[in-house]
Short mmCIF file of C-alpha atoms in Angstrom, two decimals:
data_model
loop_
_atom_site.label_atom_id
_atom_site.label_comp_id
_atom_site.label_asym_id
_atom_site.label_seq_id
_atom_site.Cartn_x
_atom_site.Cartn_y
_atom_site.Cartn_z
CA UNK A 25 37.14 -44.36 -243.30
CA UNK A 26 38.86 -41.12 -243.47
CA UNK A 27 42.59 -41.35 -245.00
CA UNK A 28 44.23 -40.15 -241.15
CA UNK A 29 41.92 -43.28 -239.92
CA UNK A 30 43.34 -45.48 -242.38
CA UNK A 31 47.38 -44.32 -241.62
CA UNK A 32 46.58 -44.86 -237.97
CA UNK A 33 45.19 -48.04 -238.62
CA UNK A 34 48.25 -49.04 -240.58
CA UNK A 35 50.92 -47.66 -238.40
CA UNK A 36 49.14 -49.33 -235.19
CA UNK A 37 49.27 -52.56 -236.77
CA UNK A 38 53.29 -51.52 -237.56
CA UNK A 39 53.51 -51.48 -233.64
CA UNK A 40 51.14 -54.45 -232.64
CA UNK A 41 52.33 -56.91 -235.78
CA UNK A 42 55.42 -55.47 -237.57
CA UNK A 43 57.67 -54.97 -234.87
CA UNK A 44 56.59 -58.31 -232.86
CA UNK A 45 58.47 -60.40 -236.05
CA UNK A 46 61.75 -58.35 -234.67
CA UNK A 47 63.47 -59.82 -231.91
CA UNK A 48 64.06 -57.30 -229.29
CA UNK A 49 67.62 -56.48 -230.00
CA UNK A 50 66.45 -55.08 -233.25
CA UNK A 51 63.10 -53.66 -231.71
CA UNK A 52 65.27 -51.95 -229.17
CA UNK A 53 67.65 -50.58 -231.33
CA UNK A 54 65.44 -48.97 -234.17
CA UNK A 55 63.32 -47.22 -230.91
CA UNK A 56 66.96 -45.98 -230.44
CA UNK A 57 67.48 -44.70 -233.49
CA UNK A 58 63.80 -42.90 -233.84
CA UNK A 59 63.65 -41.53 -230.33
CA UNK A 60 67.13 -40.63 -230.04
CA UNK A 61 69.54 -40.47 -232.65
CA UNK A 62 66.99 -38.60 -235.44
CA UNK A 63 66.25 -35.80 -233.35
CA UNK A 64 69.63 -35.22 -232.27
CA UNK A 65 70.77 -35.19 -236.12
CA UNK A 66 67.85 -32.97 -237.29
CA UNK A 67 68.36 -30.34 -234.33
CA UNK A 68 71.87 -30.45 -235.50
CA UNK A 69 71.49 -29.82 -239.40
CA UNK A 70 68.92 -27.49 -237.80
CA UNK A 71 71.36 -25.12 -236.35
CA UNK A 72 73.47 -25.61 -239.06
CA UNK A 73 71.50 -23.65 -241.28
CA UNK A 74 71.29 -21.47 -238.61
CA UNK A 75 74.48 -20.71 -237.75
CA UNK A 76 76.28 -22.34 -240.50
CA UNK A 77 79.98 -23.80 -239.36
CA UNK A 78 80.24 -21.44 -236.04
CA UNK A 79 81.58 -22.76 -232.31
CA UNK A 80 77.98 -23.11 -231.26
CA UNK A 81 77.01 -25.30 -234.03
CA UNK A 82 80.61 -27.30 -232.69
CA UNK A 83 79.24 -26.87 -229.22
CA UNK A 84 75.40 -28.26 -229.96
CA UNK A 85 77.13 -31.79 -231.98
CA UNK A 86 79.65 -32.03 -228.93
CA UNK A 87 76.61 -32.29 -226.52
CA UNK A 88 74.10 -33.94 -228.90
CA UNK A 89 77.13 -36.58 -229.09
CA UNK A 90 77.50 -36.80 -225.54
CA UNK A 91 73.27 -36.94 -225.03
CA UNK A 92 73.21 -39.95 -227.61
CA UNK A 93 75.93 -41.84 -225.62
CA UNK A 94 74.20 -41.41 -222.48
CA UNK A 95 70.71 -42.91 -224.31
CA UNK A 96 72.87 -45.55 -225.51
CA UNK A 97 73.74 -46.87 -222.38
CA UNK A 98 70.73 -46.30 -220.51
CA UNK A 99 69.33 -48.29 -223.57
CA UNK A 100 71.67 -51.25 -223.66
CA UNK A 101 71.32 -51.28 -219.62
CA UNK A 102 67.45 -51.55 -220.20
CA UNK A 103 68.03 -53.84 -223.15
CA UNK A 104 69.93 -56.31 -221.02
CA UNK A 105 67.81 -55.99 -217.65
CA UNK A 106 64.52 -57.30 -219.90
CA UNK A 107 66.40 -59.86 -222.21
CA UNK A 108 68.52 -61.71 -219.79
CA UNK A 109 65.44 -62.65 -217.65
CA UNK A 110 63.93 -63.46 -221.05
CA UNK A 111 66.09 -65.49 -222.42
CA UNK A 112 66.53 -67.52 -219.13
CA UNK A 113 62.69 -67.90 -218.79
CA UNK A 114 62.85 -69.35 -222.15
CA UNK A 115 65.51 -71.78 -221.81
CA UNK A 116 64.42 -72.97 -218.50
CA UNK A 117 61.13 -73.49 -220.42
CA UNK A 118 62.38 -75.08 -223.06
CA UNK A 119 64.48 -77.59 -220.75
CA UNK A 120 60.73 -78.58 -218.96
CA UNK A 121 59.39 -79.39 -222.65
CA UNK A 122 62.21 -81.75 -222.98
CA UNK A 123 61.52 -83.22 -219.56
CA UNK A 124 63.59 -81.86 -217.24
CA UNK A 125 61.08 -81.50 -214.59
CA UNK A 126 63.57 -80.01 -211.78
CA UNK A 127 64.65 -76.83 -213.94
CA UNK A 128 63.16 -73.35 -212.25
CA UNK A 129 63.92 -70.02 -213.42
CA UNK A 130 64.34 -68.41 -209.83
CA UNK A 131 64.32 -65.14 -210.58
CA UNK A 132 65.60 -62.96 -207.69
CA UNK A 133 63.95 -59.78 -208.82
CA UNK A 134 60.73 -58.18 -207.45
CA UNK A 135 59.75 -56.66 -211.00
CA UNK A 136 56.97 -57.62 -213.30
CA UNK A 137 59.43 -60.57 -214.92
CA UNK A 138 60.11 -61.92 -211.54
CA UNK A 139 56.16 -62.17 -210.70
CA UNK A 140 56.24 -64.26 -214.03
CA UNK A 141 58.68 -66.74 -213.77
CA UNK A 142 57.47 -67.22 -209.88
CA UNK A 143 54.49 -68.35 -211.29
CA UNK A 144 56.09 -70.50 -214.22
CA UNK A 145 58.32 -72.03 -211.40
CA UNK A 146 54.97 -72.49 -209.10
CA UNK A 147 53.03 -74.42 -212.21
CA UNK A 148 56.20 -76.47 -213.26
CA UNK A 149 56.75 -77.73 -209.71
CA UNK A 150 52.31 -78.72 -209.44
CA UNK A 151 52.91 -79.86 -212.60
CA UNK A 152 55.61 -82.33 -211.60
CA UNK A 153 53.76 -83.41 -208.21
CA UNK A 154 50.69 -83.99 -210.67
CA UNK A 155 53.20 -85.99 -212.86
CA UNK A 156 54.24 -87.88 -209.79
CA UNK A 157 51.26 -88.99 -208.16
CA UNK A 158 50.17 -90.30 -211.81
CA UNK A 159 52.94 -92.13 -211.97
CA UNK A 160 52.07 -93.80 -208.04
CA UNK A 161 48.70 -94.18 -209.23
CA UNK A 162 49.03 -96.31 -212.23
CA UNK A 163 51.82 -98.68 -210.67
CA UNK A 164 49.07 -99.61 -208.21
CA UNK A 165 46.75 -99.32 -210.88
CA UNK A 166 49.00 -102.09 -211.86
CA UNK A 167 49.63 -103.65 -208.81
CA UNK A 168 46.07 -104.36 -208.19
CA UNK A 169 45.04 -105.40 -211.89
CA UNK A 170 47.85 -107.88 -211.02
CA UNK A 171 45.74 -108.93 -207.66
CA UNK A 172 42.87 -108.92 -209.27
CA UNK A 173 43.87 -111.34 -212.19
CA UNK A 174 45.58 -114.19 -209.23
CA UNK A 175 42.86 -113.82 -207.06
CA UNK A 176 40.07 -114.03 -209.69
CA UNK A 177 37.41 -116.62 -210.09
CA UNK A 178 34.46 -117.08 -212.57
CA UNK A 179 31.39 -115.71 -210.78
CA UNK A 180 29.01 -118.39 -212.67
CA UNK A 181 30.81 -121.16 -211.74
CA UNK A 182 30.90 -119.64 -207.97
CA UNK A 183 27.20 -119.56 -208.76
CA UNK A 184 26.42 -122.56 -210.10
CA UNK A 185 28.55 -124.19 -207.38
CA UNK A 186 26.15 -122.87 -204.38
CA UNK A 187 23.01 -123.50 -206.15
CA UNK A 188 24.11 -126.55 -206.69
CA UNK A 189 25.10 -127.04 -203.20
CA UNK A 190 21.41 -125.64 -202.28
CA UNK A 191 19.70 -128.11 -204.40
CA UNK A 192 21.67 -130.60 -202.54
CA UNK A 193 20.41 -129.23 -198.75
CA UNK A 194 16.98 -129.14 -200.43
CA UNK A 195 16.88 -132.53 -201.12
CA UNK A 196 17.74 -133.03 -197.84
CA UNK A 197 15.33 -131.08 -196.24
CA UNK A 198 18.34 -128.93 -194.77
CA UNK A 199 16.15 -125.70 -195.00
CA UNK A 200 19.14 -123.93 -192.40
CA UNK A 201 21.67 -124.78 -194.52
CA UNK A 202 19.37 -124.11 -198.06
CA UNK A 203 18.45 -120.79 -197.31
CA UNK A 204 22.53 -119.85 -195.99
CA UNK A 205 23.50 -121.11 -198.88
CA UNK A 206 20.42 -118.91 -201.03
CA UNK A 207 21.76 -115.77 -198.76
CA UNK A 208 25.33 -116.55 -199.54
CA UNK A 209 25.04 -116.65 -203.13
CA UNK A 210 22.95 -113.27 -203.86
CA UNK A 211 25.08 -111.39 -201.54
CA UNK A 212 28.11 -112.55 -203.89
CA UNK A 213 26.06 -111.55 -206.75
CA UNK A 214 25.40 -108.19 -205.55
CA UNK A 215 28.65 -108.11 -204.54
CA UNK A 216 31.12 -109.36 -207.63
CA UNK A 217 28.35 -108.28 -210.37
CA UNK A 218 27.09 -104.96 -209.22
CA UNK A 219 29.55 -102.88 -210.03
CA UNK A 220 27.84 -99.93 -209.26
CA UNK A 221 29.50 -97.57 -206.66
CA UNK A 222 26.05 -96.07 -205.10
CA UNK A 223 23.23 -98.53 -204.52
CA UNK A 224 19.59 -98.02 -203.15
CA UNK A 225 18.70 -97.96 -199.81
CA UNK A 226 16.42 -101.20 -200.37
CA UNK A 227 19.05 -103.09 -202.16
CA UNK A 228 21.75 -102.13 -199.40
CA UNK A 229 19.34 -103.28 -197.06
CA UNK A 230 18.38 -106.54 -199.03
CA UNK A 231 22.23 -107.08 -198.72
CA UNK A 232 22.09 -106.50 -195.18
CA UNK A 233 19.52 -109.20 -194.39
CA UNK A 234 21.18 -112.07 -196.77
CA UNK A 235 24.26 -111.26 -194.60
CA UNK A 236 22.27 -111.55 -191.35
CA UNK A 237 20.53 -115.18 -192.71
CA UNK A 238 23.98 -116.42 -193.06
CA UNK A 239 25.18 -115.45 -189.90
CA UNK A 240 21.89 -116.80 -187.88
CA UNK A 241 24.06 -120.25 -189.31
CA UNK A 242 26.87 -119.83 -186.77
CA UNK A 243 25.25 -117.82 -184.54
CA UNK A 244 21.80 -119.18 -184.54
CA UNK A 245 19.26 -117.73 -181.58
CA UNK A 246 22.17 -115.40 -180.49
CA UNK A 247 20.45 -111.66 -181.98
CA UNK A 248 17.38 -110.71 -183.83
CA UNK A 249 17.16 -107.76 -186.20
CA UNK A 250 14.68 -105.12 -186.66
CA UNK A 251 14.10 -102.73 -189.57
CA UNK A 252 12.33 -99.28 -189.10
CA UNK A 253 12.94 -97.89 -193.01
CA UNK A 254 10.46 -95.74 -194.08
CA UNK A 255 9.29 -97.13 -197.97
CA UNK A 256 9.30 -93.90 -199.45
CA UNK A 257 13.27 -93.34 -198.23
CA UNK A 258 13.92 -96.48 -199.59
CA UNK A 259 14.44 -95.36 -202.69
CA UNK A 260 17.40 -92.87 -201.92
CA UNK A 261 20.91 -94.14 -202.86
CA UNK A 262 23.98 -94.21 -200.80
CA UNK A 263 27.49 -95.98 -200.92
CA UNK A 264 27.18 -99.45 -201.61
CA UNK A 265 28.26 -101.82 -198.10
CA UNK A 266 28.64 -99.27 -196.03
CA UNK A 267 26.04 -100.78 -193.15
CA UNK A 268 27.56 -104.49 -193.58
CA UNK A 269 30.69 -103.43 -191.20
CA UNK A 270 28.74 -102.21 -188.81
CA UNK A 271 26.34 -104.94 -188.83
CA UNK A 272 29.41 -107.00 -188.54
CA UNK A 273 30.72 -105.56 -185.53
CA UNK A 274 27.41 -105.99 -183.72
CA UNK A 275 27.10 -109.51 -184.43
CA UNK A 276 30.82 -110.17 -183.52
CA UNK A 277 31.16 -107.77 -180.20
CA UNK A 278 27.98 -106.70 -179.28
CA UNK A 279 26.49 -110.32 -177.94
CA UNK A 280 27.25 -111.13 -174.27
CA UNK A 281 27.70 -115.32 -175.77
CA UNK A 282 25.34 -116.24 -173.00
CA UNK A 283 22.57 -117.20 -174.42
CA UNK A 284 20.45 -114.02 -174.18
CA UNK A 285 19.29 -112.88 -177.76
CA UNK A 286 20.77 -109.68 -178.65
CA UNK A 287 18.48 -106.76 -180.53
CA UNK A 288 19.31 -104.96 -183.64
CA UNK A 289 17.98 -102.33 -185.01
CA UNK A 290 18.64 -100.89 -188.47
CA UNK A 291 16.60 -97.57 -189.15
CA UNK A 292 16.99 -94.65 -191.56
CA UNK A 293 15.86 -90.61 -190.69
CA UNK A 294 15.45 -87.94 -192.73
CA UNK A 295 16.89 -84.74 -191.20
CA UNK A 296 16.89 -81.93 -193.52
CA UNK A 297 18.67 -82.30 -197.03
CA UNK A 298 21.03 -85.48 -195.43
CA UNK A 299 19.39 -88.63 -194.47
CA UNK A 300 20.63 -90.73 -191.14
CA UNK A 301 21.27 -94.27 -191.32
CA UNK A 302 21.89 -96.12 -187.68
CA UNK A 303 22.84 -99.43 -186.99
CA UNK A 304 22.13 -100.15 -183.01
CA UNK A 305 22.47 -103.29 -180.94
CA UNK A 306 21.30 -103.71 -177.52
CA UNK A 307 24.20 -105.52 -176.99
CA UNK A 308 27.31 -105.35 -173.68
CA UNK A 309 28.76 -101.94 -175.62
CA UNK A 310 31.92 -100.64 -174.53
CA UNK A 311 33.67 -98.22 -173.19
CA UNK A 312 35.14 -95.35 -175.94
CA UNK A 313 37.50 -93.73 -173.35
CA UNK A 314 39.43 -97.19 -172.59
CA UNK A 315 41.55 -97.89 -176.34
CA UNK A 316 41.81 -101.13 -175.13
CA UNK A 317 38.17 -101.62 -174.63
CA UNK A 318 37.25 -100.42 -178.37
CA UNK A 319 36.46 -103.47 -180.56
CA UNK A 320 38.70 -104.48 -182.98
CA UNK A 321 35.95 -103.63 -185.78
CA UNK A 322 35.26 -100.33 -184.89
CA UNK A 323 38.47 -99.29 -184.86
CA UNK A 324 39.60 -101.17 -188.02
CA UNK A 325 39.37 -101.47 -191.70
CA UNK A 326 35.77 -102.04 -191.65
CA UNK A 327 34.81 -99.08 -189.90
CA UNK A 328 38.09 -96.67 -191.46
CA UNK A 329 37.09 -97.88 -195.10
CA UNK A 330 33.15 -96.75 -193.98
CA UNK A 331 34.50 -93.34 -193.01
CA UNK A 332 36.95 -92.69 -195.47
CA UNK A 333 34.63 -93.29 -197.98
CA UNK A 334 31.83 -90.92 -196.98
CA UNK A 335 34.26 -88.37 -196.78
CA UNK A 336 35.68 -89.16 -200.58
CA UNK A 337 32.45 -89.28 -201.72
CA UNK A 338 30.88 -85.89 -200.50
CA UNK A 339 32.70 -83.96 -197.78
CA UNK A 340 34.10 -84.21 -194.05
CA UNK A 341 30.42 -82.70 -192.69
CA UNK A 342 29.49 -86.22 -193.09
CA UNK A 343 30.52 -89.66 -192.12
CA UNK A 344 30.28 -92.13 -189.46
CA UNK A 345 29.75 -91.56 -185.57
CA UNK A 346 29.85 -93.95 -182.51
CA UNK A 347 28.41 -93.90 -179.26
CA UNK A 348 28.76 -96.69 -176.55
CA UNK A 349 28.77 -97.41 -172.94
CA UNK A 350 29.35 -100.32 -170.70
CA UNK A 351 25.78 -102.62 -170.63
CA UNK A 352 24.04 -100.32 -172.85
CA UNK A 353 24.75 -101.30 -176.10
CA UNK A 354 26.26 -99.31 -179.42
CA UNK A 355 25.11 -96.95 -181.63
CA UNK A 356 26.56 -96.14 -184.86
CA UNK A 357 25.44 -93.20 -187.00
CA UNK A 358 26.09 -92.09 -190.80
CA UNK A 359 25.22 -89.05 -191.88
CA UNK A 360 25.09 -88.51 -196.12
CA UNK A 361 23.07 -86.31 -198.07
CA UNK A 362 19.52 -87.10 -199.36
CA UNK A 363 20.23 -88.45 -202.89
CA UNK A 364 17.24 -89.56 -204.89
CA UNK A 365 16.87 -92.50 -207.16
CA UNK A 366 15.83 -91.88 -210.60
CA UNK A 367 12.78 -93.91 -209.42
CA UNK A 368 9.20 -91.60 -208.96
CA UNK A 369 8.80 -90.82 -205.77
CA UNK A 370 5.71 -92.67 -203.40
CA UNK A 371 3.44 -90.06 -202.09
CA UNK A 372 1.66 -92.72 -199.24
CA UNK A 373 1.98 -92.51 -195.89
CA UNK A 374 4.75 -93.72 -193.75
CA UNK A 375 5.48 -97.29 -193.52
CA UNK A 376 7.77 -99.49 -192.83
CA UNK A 377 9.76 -102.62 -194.35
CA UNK A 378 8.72 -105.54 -192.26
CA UNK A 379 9.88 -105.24 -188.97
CA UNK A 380 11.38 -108.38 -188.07
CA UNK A 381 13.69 -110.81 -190.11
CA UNK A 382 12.48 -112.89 -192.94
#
């Protein structure tokens, strides 16, 4: 490195290190003193050799005088224009450190400074929404822990309680009653145990018919359900009980209570990159333009909490559609993407899971 290289090198880290461990009072007024003052004092001892003590040596210090005044206050005007601003920005800052999440700098200006502390007021203010919705979301955090705990009960005595209670219909040749009771008790398993948020299409369907066998108890004779799912799309995965509300509301509204048995039918379609699950009865249907007409279910938590979920879970091009009429039964439709199970995937030929109930 060449010795010019090396006093360029040292005076640019002067400028880029030296001078940053000045405050900028001092940084402001030694760039005073160098751009300013010095030249005005050597041009004046300058023309003092020239002209020695004679009225335009007088006249060059009078206006040399009069030029370093005017730098002087242009420079103390500058100086306070850029440290103000600073020193509010940092005091506001320093106020939000210490938890005072409603200070804001509000600058007024429309200069470089300004654009700043816009943005510092712009992150302090997401900052404190963040701040507050944490603080939301942990008290009901805490109010449901709280829920949880009162409401709680030991799954294996639950268990042990209905098998118990399914030995006892066994021995009584109850089979109705012994296989409700079966249903009942691996639907709470899946249920309280499986804590998994996405399930397979099988198991969501195995859930589906243990729900359905305990229902034929109260409503014995009134529906019968078919299943058209393809095996090999039985291995994609999708919300866990999201078909059990819809099921639900079929069994609940869709039966005319007459004594005519009621179809269902429970397929899955794969269009594209989404897969479409429908649950359809054959069932009295409704009519979607009268409000009043709309079951309770499908326009309830059930069918809300199937919805809303969807939509958490991947986007609003998916989720859950309805279509009914008067005497012609419901149809409702969910649309999610085509996620596939770590499982390998079965290259035979269509086929279907039996096609009646068990």
């Amino acid at each position: 490195m060449y010795p010019e290289d090396k006093g360029f090198q040292a005076l640019r880290d002067f400028a880029l290190v030296g001078l940053r461990n000045l405050n900028i009072q001092n940084r402001l007024v030694i760039s005073y003193l160098v751009s300013t003052v010095l030249p005005l004092l050597f041009m004046y001892i300058y023309s003092y050799f020239l002209y020695g003590n004679s009225t335009l040596t007088g006249q060059f210090l009078a206006v040399s005088i009069l030029m370093a005044c005017a730098a002087l206050t242009m420079t103390t005007y500058t100086y306070l224009s850029i440290s103000h601003p600073i020193q509010h920005m940092v005091e506001t800052c320093q106020a939000v450190s210490e938890g005072d999440m409603e200070a804001r700098i509000r600058d007024g200006g429309s200069d470089e400074l300004s654009y700043l502390s816009d943005n510092i007021d712009g992150m302090v203010t997401e900052i404190q929404l963040l701040l507050e919705q944490q603080q939301a979301s942990e008290a009901r955090k805490r109010e449901l822990e709280l829920k949880m705990l009162q409401y709680q009960i030991n799954p294996h005595f639950l268990f042990n309680t209905l098998n118990t209670l399914r030995l006892v219909a066994q021995m009584n040749q109850d089979r109705v009653v012994a296989d409700g009771i079966r249903s009942l008790s691996e639907l709470l398993k899946n249920t309280l145990i499986n804590d998994h948020e996405f399930i397979s299409i099988q198991e969501e369907i195995d859930n589906l018919k243990h729900y359905f066998s305990i229902q034929t108890i109260r409503y014995a004779g009134s529906f019968h359900v078919n299943y058209e799912i393809p095996e090999e799309l039985s291995r994609y995965m999708l919300p866990k009980l999201i078909l059990q509300p819809l099921a639900e509301n079929c069994v609940l509204h869709g039966s005319y209570n007459d004594g005519s048995v009621m179809e269902i039918y429970i397929r899955c379609l794969r269009d594209g990159k989404d897969l479409i699950l429908e649950v359809e009865d054959h069932g009295k249907g409704f009519d979607m333009n009268d409000k009043t007409a709309v079951p309770k279910g499908l326009g309830g938590i059930g069918s809300r909490n199937v919805n809303d979920r969807i939509h958490l879970y991947f986007s609003d091009d998916y989720g859950l559609a309805v279509k009914s009429a008067p005497g012609e039964g419901t149809v409702c439709r969910i649309r999610i993407p085509a996620i596939d199970s770590p499982a390998a995937f079965d290259t035979r030929g269509e086929s279907y899971v039996s096609s009646t109930d068990r």
